[in-house]
PDB file of C-alpha atoms and ligand atoms in Angstrom:
ATOM      1  CA  MET A  73      -9.056   0.184  12.294  1.00 69.00           C
ATOM      2  CA  SER A  74      -8.369   1.709   8.847  1.00 81.00           C
ATOM      3  CA  GLU A  75      -4.607   1.959   9.430  1.00 89.00           C
ATOM      4  CA  LYS A  76      -4.339  -1.727  10.374  1.00 93.00           C
ATOM      5  CA  VAL A  77      -6.354  -2.822   7.327  1.00 97.00           C
ATOM      6  CA  TYR A  78      -4.314  -0.660   4.920  1.00 96.00           C
ATOM      7  CA  GLU A  79      -1.070  -1.867   6.504  1.00 96.00           C
ATOM      8  CA  THR A  80      -2.078  -5.517   6.055  1.00 96.00           C
ATOM      9  CA  ILE A  81      -3.035  -4.886   2.424  1.00 97.00           C
ATOM     10  CA  GLU A  82       0.203  -3.005   1.752  1.00 96.00           C
ATOM     11  CA  ASN A  83       2.353  -5.676   3.390  1.00 96.00           C
ATOM     12  CA  LEU A  84       0.707  -8.358   1.268  1.00 97.00           C
ATOM     13  CA  GLY A  85       0.728  -6.294  -1.913  1.00 98.00           C
ATOM     14  CA  VAL A  86      -1.806  -8.579  -3.604  1.00 98.00           C
ATOM     15  CA  VAL A  87      -5.561  -8.905  -3.080  1.00 98.00           C
ATOM     16  CA  PRO A  88      -7.560 -11.603  -4.884  1.00 98.00           C
ATOM     17  CA  VAL A  89     -10.899 -10.221  -6.125  1.00 98.00           C
ATOM     18  CA  VAL A  90     -13.454 -13.021  -6.355  1.00 98.00           C
ATOM     19  CA  SER A  91     -17.022 -13.635  -7.448  1.00 98.00           C
ATOM     20  CA  ILE A  92     -18.454 -16.754  -5.827  1.00 98.00           C
ATOM     21  CA  ASN A  93     -21.654 -18.269  -7.196  1.00 97.00           C
ATOM     22  CA  ASP A  94     -21.996 -20.958  -4.552  1.00 97.00           C
ATOM     23  CA  ALA A  95     -21.261 -20.211  -0.881  1.00 98.00           C
ATOM     24  CA  ASP A  96     -20.418 -23.906  -0.406  1.00 98.00           C
ATOM     25  CA  ARG A  97     -17.161 -23.141  -2.212  1.00 98.00           C
ATOM     26  CA  SER A  98     -16.127 -20.362   0.158  1.00 98.00           C
ATOM     27  CA  GLU A  99     -14.157 -22.341   2.775  1.00 98.00           C
ATOM     28  CA  GLY A 100     -12.252 -24.259   0.086  1.00 98.00           C
ATOM     29  CA  LEU A 101     -11.405 -21.017  -1.667  1.00 98.00           C
ATOM     30  CA  ALA A 102     -10.221 -19.314   1.537  1.00 98.00           C
ATOM     31  CA  GLN A 103      -8.067 -22.336   2.401  1.00 98.00           C
ATOM     32  CA  ALA A 104      -6.491 -22.238  -1.082  1.00 98.00           C
ATOM     33  CA  LEU A 105      -5.692 -18.520  -0.772  1.00 98.00           C
ATOM     34  CA  ILE A 106      -4.206 -18.963   2.702  1.00 98.00           C
ATOM     35  CA  GLU A 107      -2.057 -21.866   1.487  1.00 97.00           C
ATOM     36  CA  GLY A 108      -0.919 -19.600  -1.317  1.00 97.00           C
ATOM     37  CA  GLY A 109       0.267 -17.086   1.300  1.00 96.00           C
ATOM     38  CA  ILE A 110      -2.593 -14.597   0.885  1.00 98.00           C
ATOM     39  CA  PRO A 111      -4.855 -14.491   3.961  1.00 98.00           C
ATOM     40  CA  CYS A 112      -6.933 -11.735   2.359  1.00 98.00           C
ATOM     41  CA  VAL A 113      -9.787 -11.674  -0.125  1.00 98.00           C
ATOM     42  CA  GLU A 114     -12.199  -9.190  -1.669  1.00 98.00           C
ATOM     43  CA  ILE A 115     -15.556 -10.869  -2.217  1.00 98.00           C
ATOM     44  CA  THR A 116     -17.630  -8.981  -4.733  1.00 98.00           C
ATOM     45  CA  PHE A 117     -21.340  -8.336  -4.389  1.00 98.00           C
ATOM     46  CA  ARG A 118     -21.769  -9.366  -8.016  1.00 97.00           C
ATOM     47  CA  THR A 119     -23.352 -12.632  -6.956  1.00 97.00           C
ATOM     48  CA  ALA A 120     -26.142 -13.505  -4.558  1.00 97.00           C
ATOM     49  CA  ALA A 121     -23.717 -15.711  -2.590  1.00 98.00           C
ATOM     50  CA  ALA A 122     -21.411 -12.827  -1.561  1.00 98.00           C
ATOM     51  CA  GLU A 123     -22.870 -12.135   1.880  1.00 98.00           C
ATOM     52  CA  GLU A 124     -23.104 -15.804   2.862  1.00 98.00           C
ATOM     53  CA  SER A 125     -19.560 -16.430   1.563  1.00 98.00           C
ATOM     54  CA  ILE A 126     -18.189 -13.597   3.712  1.00 98.00           C
ATOM     55  CA  ARG A 127     -20.007 -15.022   6.742  1.00 98.00           C
ATOM     56  CA  ARG A 128     -18.684 -18.537   6.178  1.00 98.00           C
ATOM     57  CA  ILE A 129     -15.079 -17.477   5.543  1.00 98.00           C
ATOM     58  CA  ASN A 130     -15.117 -15.238   8.599  1.00 98.00           C
ATOM     59  CA  LYS A 131     -16.394 -18.127  10.727  1.00 98.00           C
ATOM     60  CA  ALA A 132     -13.933 -20.690   9.407  1.00 98.00           C
ATOM     61  CA  PHE A 133     -10.898 -18.347   9.196  1.00 98.00           C
ATOM     62  CA  PRO A 134     -11.384 -15.500  11.679  1.00 98.00           C
ATOM     63  CA  ASP A 135      -7.866 -14.157  11.030  1.00 97.00           C
ATOM     64  CA  MET A 136      -8.454 -13.726   7.312  1.00 98.00           C
ATOM     65  CA  LEU A 137      -8.856 -10.119   6.146  1.00 98.00           C
ATOM     66  CA  ILE A 138     -12.103 -10.000   4.170  1.00 98.00           C
ATOM     67  CA  GLY A 139     -13.180  -7.074   2.056  1.00 98.00           C
ATOM     68  CA  ALA A 140     -16.529  -6.667   0.358  1.00 98.00           C
ATOM     69  CA  GLY A 141     -16.168  -5.557  -3.254  1.00 98.00           C
ATOM     70  CA  THR A 142     -18.476  -4.067  -5.894  1.00 98.00           C
ATOM     71  CA  VAL A 143     -20.468  -2.512  -3.047  1.00 98.00           C
ATOM     72  CA  LEU A 144     -23.074  -0.195  -4.585  1.00 98.00           C
ATOM     73  CA  THR A 145     -25.529   0.498  -1.757  1.00 98.00           C
ATOM     74  CA  ILE A 146     -25.619   1.269   1.970  1.00 98.00           C
ATOM     75  CA  GLU A 147     -27.658  -1.934   2.437  1.00 98.00           C
ATOM     76  CA  GLN A 148     -24.772  -3.935   0.976  1.00 98.00           C
ATOM     77  CA  CYS A 149     -22.337  -2.139   3.306  1.00 98.00           C
ATOM     78  CA  GLU A 150     -24.482  -3.106   6.296  1.00 98.00           C
ATOM     79  CA  ALA A 151     -24.854  -6.700   5.146  1.00 98.00           C
ATOM     80  CA  ALA A 152     -21.136  -7.056   4.416  1.00 98.00           C
ATOM     81  CA  ILE A 153     -19.988  -5.673   7.771  1.00 98.00           C
ATOM     82  CA  LYS A 154     -22.576  -7.724   9.660  1.00 98.00           C
ATOM     83  CA  ALA A 155     -21.326 -10.842   7.860  1.00 98.00           C
ATOM     84  CA  GLY A 156     -17.712 -10.139   8.878  1.00 98.00           C
ATOM     85  CA  ALA A 157     -16.134  -7.968   6.179  1.00 98.00           C
ATOM     86  CA  SER A 158     -13.435  -5.596   7.469  1.00 98.00           C
ATOM     87  CA  PHE A 159     -13.379  -3.168   4.574  1.00 98.00           C
ATOM     88  CA  ILE A 160     -15.585  -1.940   1.743  1.00 98.00           C
ATOM     89  CA  VAL A 161     -14.540  -1.501  -1.891  1.00 98.00           C
ATOM     90  CA  SER A 162     -16.725   0.093  -4.542  1.00 98.00           C
ATOM     91  CA  PRO A 163     -16.063   0.419  -8.275  1.00 98.00           C
ATOM     92  CA  GLY A 164     -16.780   4.166  -8.271  1.00 98.00           C
ATOM     93  CA  LEU A 165     -16.874   7.069  -5.836  1.00 98.00           C
ATOM     94  CA  ASP A 166     -20.214   7.334  -4.028  1.00 98.00           C
ATOM     95  CA  PRO A 167     -20.006   9.982  -1.256  1.00 98.00           C
ATOM     96  CA  GLU A 168     -22.965   8.391   0.564  1.00 98.00           C
ATOM     97  CA  ILE A 169     -21.161   5.063   0.860  1.00 98.00           C
ATOM     98  CA  VAL A 170     -17.948   6.815   1.929  1.00 98.00           C
ATOM     99  CA  LYS A 171     -19.777   8.813   4.621  1.00 98.00           C
ATOM    100  CA  TRP A 172     -21.617   5.743   5.904  1.00 98.00           C
ATOM    101  CA  CYS A 173     -18.314   3.864   6.231  1.00 98.00           C
ATOM    102  CA  GLN A 174     -16.616   6.794   7.939  1.00 97.00           C
ATOM    103  CA  ALA A 175     -19.504   7.139  10.404  1.00 98.00           C
ATOM    104  CA  HIS A 176     -19.198   3.436  11.240  1.00 97.00           C
ATOM    105  CA  ASP A 177     -15.380   3.404  11.396  1.00 97.00           C
ATOM    106  CA  VAL A 178     -15.208   1.049   8.411  1.00 97.00           C
ATOM    107  CA  PRO A 179     -12.245   1.383   6.019  1.00 98.00           C
ATOM    108  CA  VAL A 180     -13.547   2.229   2.560  1.00 98.00           C
ATOM    109  CA  ILE A 181     -11.676   2.131  -0.742  1.00 98.00           C
ATOM    110  CA  PRO A 182     -13.770   3.697  -3.524  1.00 98.00           C
ATOM    111  CA  GLY A 183     -12.837   3.413  -7.172  1.00 98.00           C
ATOM    112  CA  VAL A 184     -11.486   6.415  -9.086  1.00 98.00           C
ATOM    113  CA  CYS A 185      -9.779   6.900 -12.422  1.00 97.00           C
ATOM    114  CA  THR A 186      -9.717  10.682 -13.008  1.00 97.00           C
ATOM    115  CA  ALA A 187      -8.195  13.679 -11.248  1.00 98.00           C
ATOM    116  CA  SER A 188     -11.687  15.023 -10.478  1.00 98.00           C
ATOM    117  CA  GLU A 189     -12.638  11.812  -8.723  1.00 98.00           C
ATOM    118  CA  VAL A 190      -9.380  11.745  -6.753  1.00 98.00           C
ATOM    119  CA  GLN A 191      -9.965  15.373  -5.735  1.00 98.00           C
ATOM    120  CA  LYS A 192     -13.495  14.537  -4.573  1.00 98.00           C
ATOM    121  CA  ALA A 193     -12.219  11.526  -2.605  1.00 98.00           C
ATOM    122  CA  VAL A 194      -9.494  13.634  -0.971  1.00 98.00           C
ATOM    123  CA  SER A 195     -12.092  16.243   0.004  1.00 98.00           C
ATOM    124  CA  LEU A 196     -13.990  13.410   1.732  1.00 98.00           C
ATOM    125  CA  GLY A 197     -10.859  12.722   3.800  1.00 98.00           C
ATOM    126  CA  LEU A 198      -9.593   9.628   1.969  1.00 98.00           C
ATOM    127  CA  GLU A 199      -5.985   8.806   1.119  1.00 97.00           C
ATOM    128  CA  VAL A 200      -6.250   5.188  -0.059  1.00 97.00           C
ATOM    129  CA  LEU A 201      -8.237   4.730  -3.263  1.00 98.00           C
ATOM    130  CA  LYS A 202      -8.908   2.019  -5.784  1.00 98.00           C
ATOM    131  CA  PHE A 203      -7.602   2.839  -9.255  1.00 98.00           C
ATOM    132  CA  PHE A 204     -10.127   1.112 -11.493  1.00 98.00           C
ATOM    133  CA  PRO A 205     -10.211  -0.046 -14.240  1.00 98.00           C
ATOM    134  CA  ALA A 206      -6.432   0.274 -14.052  1.00 98.00           C
ATOM    135  CA  GLU A 207      -5.251  -0.945 -17.448  1.00 98.00           C
ATOM    136  CA  ALA A 208      -8.049   0.714 -19.421  1.00 98.00           C
ATOM    137  CA  SER A 209      -7.493   4.006 -17.561  1.00 98.00           C
ATOM    138  CA  GLY A 210      -3.831   4.470 -18.384  1.00 97.00           C
ATOM    139  CA  GLY A 211      -2.081   1.944 -16.148  1.00 97.00           C
ATOM    140  CA  VAL A 212       0.703   2.785 -13.758  1.00 96.00           C
ATOM    141  CA  ARG A 213       1.653   5.891 -15.716  1.00 96.00           C
ATOM    142  CA  MET A 214      -1.741   7.378 -14.894  1.00 97.00           C
ATOM    143  CA  VAL A 215      -1.288   6.389 -11.220  1.00 97.00           C
ATOM    144  CA  ASN A 216       2.018   8.208 -11.022  1.00 94.00           C
ATOM    145  CA  ASP A 217       0.628  11.244 -12.848  1.00 96.00           C
ATOM    146  CA  LEU A 218      -2.364  11.438 -10.495  1.00 96.00           C
ATOM    147  CA  CYS A 219       0.008  11.420  -7.536  1.00 95.00           C
ATOM    148  CA  GLY A 220       1.671  14.650  -8.726  1.00 95.00           C
ATOM    149  CA  PRO A 221      -1.180  16.901  -7.530  1.00 97.00           C
ATOM    150  CA  PHE A 222      -2.235  14.439  -4.797  1.00 97.00           C
ATOM    151  CA  PRO A 223       1.051  13.311  -3.209  1.00 96.00           C
ATOM    152  CA  LYS A 224      -0.550  11.741  -0.119  1.00 96.00           C
ATOM    153  CA  VAL A 225      -2.843   9.437  -2.078  1.00 97.00           C
ATOM    154  CA  LYS A 226      -2.001   5.761  -2.555  1.00 97.00           C
ATOM    155  CA  PHE A 227      -3.780   3.270  -4.759  1.00 98.00           C
ATOM    156  CA  MET A 228      -5.019  -0.273  -4.764  1.00 98.00           C
ATOM    157  CA  CYS A 229      -4.999  -1.020  -8.502  1.00 98.00           C
ATOM    158  CA  THR A 230      -7.411  -3.436 -10.157  1.00 98.00           C
ATOM    159  CA  GLY A 231      -8.867  -4.057 -13.580  1.00 98.00           C
ATOM    160  CA  GLY A 232      -6.875  -5.867 -16.254  1.00 98.00           C
ATOM    161  CA  ILE A 233      -3.998  -6.763 -13.943  1.00 98.00           C
ATOM    162  CA  ASN A 234      -2.404 -10.198 -14.206  1.00 97.00           C
ATOM    163  CA  LEU A 235       0.871 -12.056 -13.639  1.00 97.00           C
ATOM    164  CA  LEU A 236       2.455 -10.397 -16.669  1.00 97.00           C
ATOM    165  CA  ASN A 237       1.873  -6.757 -15.716  1.00 97.00           C
ATOM    166  CA  LEU A 238       1.510  -6.741 -11.923  1.00 98.00           C
ATOM    167  CA  ALA A 239       5.179  -5.903 -11.319  1.00 97.00           C
ATOM    168  CA  ASP A 240       4.802  -2.638 -13.292  1.00 97.00           C
ATOM    169  CA  TYR A 241       2.293  -1.511 -10.670  1.00 98.00           C
ATOM    170  CA  ALA A 242       4.047  -3.022  -7.645  1.00 98.00           C
ATOM    171  CA  ALA A 243       7.203  -1.076  -8.545  1.00 97.00           C
ATOM    172  CA  SER A 244       5.403   2.204  -7.838  1.00 96.00           C
ATOM    173  CA  THR A 245       5.662   3.512  -4.272  1.00 95.00           C
ATOM    174  CA  LYS A 246       2.178   4.934  -4.823  1.00 96.00           C
ATOM    175  CA  VAL A 247       0.618   1.491  -5.191  1.00 97.00           C
ATOM    176  CA  ILE A 248      -0.228  -0.282  -1.933  1.00 97.00           C
ATOM    177  CA  SER A 249      -1.445  -3.390  -3.695  1.00 98.00           C
ATOM    178  CA  VAL A 250      -2.540  -4.907  -6.946  1.00 98.00           C
ATOM    179  CA  GLY A 251      -5.767  -6.843  -7.111  1.00 97.00           C
ATOM    180  CA  GLY A 252      -7.848  -8.798  -9.509  1.00 98.00           C
ATOM    181  CA  SER A 253      -9.592 -11.943 -10.516  1.00 98.00           C
ATOM    182  CA  TRP A 254      -6.621 -13.676 -12.186  1.00 98.00           C
ATOM    183  CA  MET A 255      -5.727 -15.717  -9.089  1.00 98.00           C
ATOM    184  CA  ALA A 256      -9.171 -17.206  -8.523  1.00 98.00           C
ATOM    185  CA  LYS A 257     -11.480 -16.882 -11.481  1.00 98.00           C
ATOM    186  CA  THR A 258     -15.121 -17.784 -10.953  1.00 97.00           C
ATOM    187  CA  ASP A 259     -14.913 -20.941 -13.084  1.00 97.00           C
ATOM    188  CA  MET A 260     -11.814 -22.111 -11.159  1.00 98.00           C
ATOM    189  CA  ILE A 261     -13.760 -21.658  -7.918  1.00 98.00           C
ATOM    190  CA  GLU A 262     -16.722 -23.565  -9.358  1.00 97.00           C
ATOM    191  CA  LYS A 263     -14.435 -26.402 -10.459  1.00 98.00           C
ATOM    192  CA  GLN A 264     -12.697 -26.339  -7.054  1.00 98.00           C
ATOM    193  CA  GLN A 265      -9.263 -25.938  -8.631  1.00 98.00           C
ATOM    194  CA  TRP A 266      -7.708 -25.213  -5.256  1.00 98.00           C
ATOM    195  CA  LYS A 267      -4.161 -26.316  -6.132  1.00 98.00           C
ATOM    196  CA  GLU A 268      -4.116 -24.067  -9.199  1.00 98.00           C
ATOM    197  CA  ILE A 269      -5.441 -21.125  -7.166  1.00 98.00           C
ATOM    198  CA  THR A 270      -2.812 -21.707  -4.480  1.00 98.00           C
ATOM    199  CA  ALA A 271      -0.058 -21.832  -7.113  1.00 98.00           C
ATOM    200  CA  LEU A 272      -1.271 -18.582  -8.744  1.00 98.00           C
ATOM    201  CA  CYS A 273      -1.296 -16.860  -5.343  1.00 98.00           C
ATOM    202  CA  GLN A 274       2.256 -18.036  -4.634  1.00 97.00           C
ATOM    203  CA  GLN A 275       3.473 -16.849  -8.040  1.00 98.00           C
ATOM    204  CA  SER A 276       1.731 -13.488  -7.662  1.00 98.00           C
ATOM    205  CA  LEU A 277       3.059 -12.943  -4.172  1.00 97.00           C
ATOM    206  CA  CYS A 278       6.601 -13.621  -5.345  1.00 97.00           C
ATOM    207  CA  SER A 279       6.244 -11.446  -8.480  1.00 98.00           C
ATOM    208  CA  VAL A 280       4.938  -8.503  -6.501  1.00 98.00           C
ATOM    209  CA  GLN A 281       8.239  -8.368  -4.583  1.00 98.00           C
ATOM    210  CA  GLY A 282      10.225  -7.519  -7.705  1.00 98.00           C
ATOM    211  CA  PHE A 283      13.169  -9.634  -6.571  1.00 98.00           C
ATOM    212  CA  LYS A 284      16.207  -9.213  -8.795  1.00 97.00           C
ATOM    213  CA  PHE A 285      19.645 -10.692  -8.206  1.00 97.00           C
ATOM    214  CA  ILE A 286      22.294  -8.004  -7.611  1.00 96.00           C
ATOM    215  CA  HIS A 287      25.584  -9.665  -6.689  1.00 96.00           C
ATOM    216  CA  PHE A 288      27.418 -12.462  -4.939  1.00 96.00           C
ATOM    217  CA  GLY A 289      29.648 -11.433  -2.047  1.00 97.00           C
ATOM    218  CA  ILE A 290      32.705 -13.589  -1.418  1.00 96.00           C
ATOM    219  CA  ASN A 291      34.471 -13.464   1.947  1.00 96.00           C
ATOM    220  CA  THR A 292      38.266 -13.326   2.076  1.00 96.00           C
ATOM    221  CA  PRO A 293      40.385 -13.019   5.240  1.00 95.00           C
ATOM    222  CA  CYS A 294      42.259  -9.838   4.285  1.00 96.00           C
ATOM    223  CA  PHE A 295      42.833  -7.145   1.636  1.00 97.00           C
ATOM    224  CA  ASP A 296      45.786  -9.032   0.062  1.00 97.00           C
ATOM    225  CA  ASP A 297      43.681 -12.153  -0.455  1.00 97.00           C
ATOM    226  CA  ALA A 298      40.873 -10.007  -1.881  1.00 97.00           C
ATOM    227  CA  CYS A 299      43.360  -8.444  -4.357  1.00 96.00           C
ATOM    228  CA  ASP A 300      44.594 -11.894  -5.322  1.00 96.00           C
ATOM    229  CA  ALA A 301      41.012 -13.045  -6.001  1.00 96.00           C
ATOM    230  CA  ALA A 302      40.278  -9.821  -7.911  1.00 97.00           C
ATOM    231  CA  SER A 303      43.313 -10.283 -10.152  1.00 96.00           C
ATOM    232  CA  LYS A 304      42.132 -13.803 -11.023  1.00 96.00           C
ATOM    233  CA  PHE A 305      38.568 -12.681 -11.838  1.00 96.00           C
ATOM    234  CA  TRP A 306      40.213  -9.949 -13.978  1.00 95.00           C
ATOM    235  CA  VAL A 307      41.521 -12.731 -16.221  1.00 96.00           C
ATOM    236  CA  PHE A 308      37.855 -13.394 -17.128  1.00 95.00           C
ATOM    237  CA  GLY A 309      37.455  -9.798 -18.217  1.00 95.00           C
ATOM    238  CA  MET A 310      35.804  -8.494 -15.041  1.00 95.00           C
ATOM    239  CA  LYS A 311      36.832  -4.969 -14.069  1.00 93.00           C
ATOM    240  CA  PRO A 312      37.714  -4.259 -10.422  1.00 95.00           C
ATOM    241  CA  ASP A 313      36.310  -1.323  -8.481  1.00 96.00           C
ATOM    242  CA  VAL A 314      38.204  -1.136  -5.170  1.00 96.00           C
ATOM    243  CA  ARG A 315      36.229   0.351  -2.287  1.00 96.00           C
ATOM    244  CA  SER A 316      36.916   0.582   1.449  1.00 96.00           C
ATOM    245  CA  ALA A 317      35.409  -2.729   2.602  1.00 95.00           C
ATOM    246  CA  SER A 318      35.238  -4.675  -0.647  1.00 96.00           C
ATOM    247  CA  THR A 319      36.197  -4.822  -4.297  1.00 97.00           C
ATOM    248  CA  PHE A 320      33.409  -5.087  -6.867  1.00 97.00           C
ATOM    249  CA  MET A 321      34.050  -7.017 -10.065  1.00 97.00           C
ATOM    250  CA  ASP A 322      31.670  -5.642 -12.738  1.00 94.00           C
ATOM    251  CA  SER A 323      29.193  -5.098  -9.878  1.00 88.00           C
ATOM    252  CA  SER A 324      28.081  -8.750  -9.976  1.00 94.00           C
ATOM    253  CA  ILE A 325      30.768 -10.114  -7.623  1.00 97.00           C
ATOM    254  CA  GLU A 326      31.723  -8.332  -4.422  1.00 96.00           C
ATOM    255  CA  ILE A 327      34.997  -9.568  -2.945  1.00 97.00           C
ATOM    256  CA  MET A 328      34.994  -8.707   0.745  1.00 96.00           C
ATOM    257  CA  HIS A 329      38.262  -7.485   2.317  1.00 97.00           C
ATOM    258  CA  SER A 330      37.437  -9.501   5.486  1.00 96.00           C
ATOM    259  CA  MET A 331      35.365 -12.448   6.653  1.00 95.00           C
ATOM    260  CA  PHE A 332      32.073 -10.599   6.396  1.00 93.00           C
ATOM    261  CA  LYS A 333      28.517 -11.909   6.897  1.00 95.00           C
ATOM    262  CA  GLY A 334      27.716 -15.482   5.856  1.00 96.00           C
ATOM    263  CA  LYS A 335      29.933 -18.551   6.244  1.00 94.00           C
ATOM    264  CA  CYS A 336      30.907 -18.328   2.551  1.00 91.00           C
ATOM    265  CA  GLY A 337      29.682 -14.861   1.675  1.00 96.00           C
ATOM    266  CA  HIS A 338      26.418 -13.214   0.800  1.00 97.00           C
ATOM    267  CA  VAL A 339      23.868 -12.786  -1.981  1.00 98.00           C
ATOM    268  CA  GLY A 340      22.110  -9.481  -2.624  1.00 97.00           C
ATOM    269  CA  PHE A 341      18.642  -9.035  -4.095  1.00 98.00           C
ATOM    270  CA  PHE A 342      16.796  -5.898  -5.113  1.00 98.00           C
ATOM    271  CA  CYS A 343      13.133  -5.683  -4.184  1.00 98.00           C
ATOM    272  CA  PHE A 344      10.491  -2.981  -4.637  1.00 98.00           C
ATOM    273  CA  ASP A 345       9.656  -2.574  -0.963  1.00 97.00           C
ATOM    274  CA  VAL A 346      11.870  -4.083   1.744  1.00 98.00           C
ATOM    275  CA  GLU A 347       9.160  -3.908   4.432  1.00 97.00           C
ATOM    276  CA  ARG A 348       6.732  -5.829   2.198  1.00 97.00           C
ATOM    277  CA  SER A 349       9.367  -8.378   1.223  1.00 98.00           C
ATOM    278  CA  LEU A 350      10.333  -8.960   4.861  1.00 97.00           C
ATOM    279  CA  SER A 351       6.678  -9.615   5.597  1.00 96.00           C
ATOM    280  CA  TYR A 352       6.506 -12.063   2.664  1.00 97.00           C
ATOM    281  CA  LEU A 353       9.744 -13.752   3.703  1.00 97.00           C
ATOM    282  CA  SER A 354       8.611 -14.068   7.316  1.00 95.00           C
ATOM    283  CA  SER A 355       5.772 -16.266   6.066  1.00 92.00           C
ATOM    284  CA  ARG A 356       8.459 -18.412   4.406  1.00 93.00           C
ATOM    285  CA  GLY A 357      10.482 -18.917   7.597  1.00 95.00           C
ATOM    286  CA  PHE A 358      12.963 -16.044   7.282  1.00 98.00           C
ATOM    287  CA  THR A 359      13.520 -13.326   9.877  1.00 98.00           C
ATOM    288  CA  VAL A 360      15.267 -10.012   9.613  1.00 98.00           C
ATOM    289  CA  ASP A 361      18.560  -9.297  11.348  1.00 97.00           C
ATOM    290  CA  SER A 362      17.406  -6.031  12.904  1.00 97.00           C
ATOM    291  CA  ASP A 363      20.973  -4.838  13.599  1.00 97.00           C
ATOM    292  CA  SER A 364      21.603  -4.840   9.847  1.00 97.00           C
ATOM    293  CA  ILE A 365      18.751  -2.497   8.916  1.00 98.00           C
ATOM    294  CA  LYS A 366      19.670   0.753   7.178  1.00 97.00           C
ATOM    295  CA  LEU A 367      17.025   3.379   6.471  1.00 98.00           C
ATOM    296  CA  ASP A 368      16.742   5.816   3.575  1.00 96.00           C
ATOM    297  CA  GLU A 369      16.052   9.552   3.870  1.00 95.00           C
ATOM    298  CA  LYS A 370      12.289   8.849   4.037  1.00 94.00           C
ATOM    299  CA  GLY A 371      12.678   6.454   6.974  1.00 96.00           C
ATOM    300  CA  ARG A 372      11.957   3.360   4.849  1.00 96.00           C
ATOM    301  CA  ILE A 373      14.220   0.317   5.000  1.00 97.00           C
ATOM    302  CA  LYS A 374      16.920   0.639   2.350  1.00 98.00           C
ATOM    303  CA  VAL A 375      19.001  -2.446   3.209  1.00 97.00           C
ATOM    304  CA  ALA A 376      18.383  -5.413   5.506  1.00 98.00           C
ATOM    305  CA  TYR A 377      20.030  -8.801   6.031  1.00 98.00           C
ATOM    306  CA  LEU A 378      18.101 -11.930   6.924  1.00 98.00           C
ATOM    307  CA  LYS A 379      19.150 -13.965   9.962  1.00 98.00           C
ATOM    308  CA  GLN A 380      19.072 -17.228   8.017  1.00 97.00           C
ATOM    309  CA  GLU A 381      21.745 -18.202   5.485  1.00 97.00           C
ATOM    310  CA  ILE A 382      21.203 -20.206   2.297  1.00 97.00           C
ATOM    311  CA  ALA A 383      23.946 -22.802   1.729  1.00 96.00           C
ATOM    312  CA  GLY A 384      26.380 -20.707   3.771  1.00 95.00           C
ATOM    313  CA  PHE A 385      25.426 -17.406   2.110  1.00 96.00           C
ATOM    314  CA  ALA A 386      23.870 -14.537   4.033  1.00 98.00           C
ATOM    315  CA  ILE A 387      21.052 -12.809   2.138  1.00 98.00           C
ATOM    316  CA  HIS A 388      20.452  -9.098   1.944  1.00 98.00           C
ATOM    317  CA  LEU A 389      17.650  -7.087   0.405  1.00 98.00           C
ATOM    318  CA  VAL A 390      18.080  -3.657  -1.146  1.00 98.00           C
ATOM    319  CA  ARG A 391      15.240  -1.284  -2.025  1.00 97.00           C
ATOM    320  CA  ALA A 392      15.340  -0.922  -5.809  1.00 95.00           C
TER     321      ALA A 392
HETATM  322  C1  3PG B 180     -12.531  -5.374  -9.643  1.00 77.62           C
HETATM  323  O1  3PG B 180     -13.695  -5.343  -9.261  1.00 77.62           O
HETATM  324  O2  3PG B 180     -11.606  -4.933  -8.969  1.00 77.62           O
HETATM  325  C2  3PG B 180     -12.247  -5.897 -11.003  1.00 77.62           C
HETATM  326  O3  3PG B 180     -13.355  -6.458 -11.602  1.00 77.62           O
HETATM  327  C3  3PG B 180     -11.109  -6.840 -11.094  1.00 77.62           C
HETATM  328  O4  3PG B 180     -10.720  -6.748 -12.418  1.00 77.62           O
HETATM  329  P1  3PG B 180     -10.151  -7.979 -13.239  1.00 77.62           P
HETATM  330  O5  3PG B 180     -11.280  -8.980 -13.346  1.00 77.62           O
HETATM  331  O6  3PG B 180      -9.751  -7.410 -14.553  1.00 77.62           O
HETATM  332  O7  3PG B 180      -9.005  -8.546 -12.465  1.00 77.62           O
END
């Protein structure tokens, strides 16, 4: 149960944290998040409508991953799970809540922000923790420092995160997701600003990938033609770097020495986490060409091509 929940959260990379005052808004909110590509929500027990909102979202969208947030008591754990929540998040580390969740096979992500709290959580058998309040507690630098003594721990970071700083966190291999209220603030939910919420989810989901253009690859039929093209790009001041299968011009153009992938060539993008980006791209109609996958020394995907081309260009992702 826990593994599946953590995997879903990590593949998404973004978790909206919401406080709903009126449970009548819950289906509209869930629909807006799903349309924004995020079938996951953490509903905080900061309002009286939390339990009813979880129940209604679970009924209307049974495939949505619902977490209960700001859980402070065992009674809230019971109510949240009964209503359909699949995981429990608390702002701090309460061993009683952790033990209750473990005894009931419920994934629990307690909040921590110091080495002592991480150590306590690890001694309770946990490896996924909430780093909260993230920005006020030292940001991603603190996350990476905490992972020195606790290399197995990974964090869901929340507190002061927004569209401007989320990529700093998402770039860390120690961060399974970023979360926060910026995608669906309480007043936006009250005003039923579903389109705006959907757009913020889409933007956040794209930003969390850390996509960055690397190079264009141009196909040529043979080495001689590649050299001819290289000499012409040289005129524009680009320096050639001849390798076995291609010649790079200033690293931004790769002239292939053969008709390689893509009708016209290929485009390369860096991303923070290829597995996560493939999951994101699959929800946008792209599929991975599994024969193209290359792994790094840790067994993670280093390079992968997509099956679909864009305007005659194959697309590949590279772990940054
Ligand atoms: C949480 O409970 O995770 C935080 O309140 C979210 O913090 P934010 O409102 O700063 O995003």
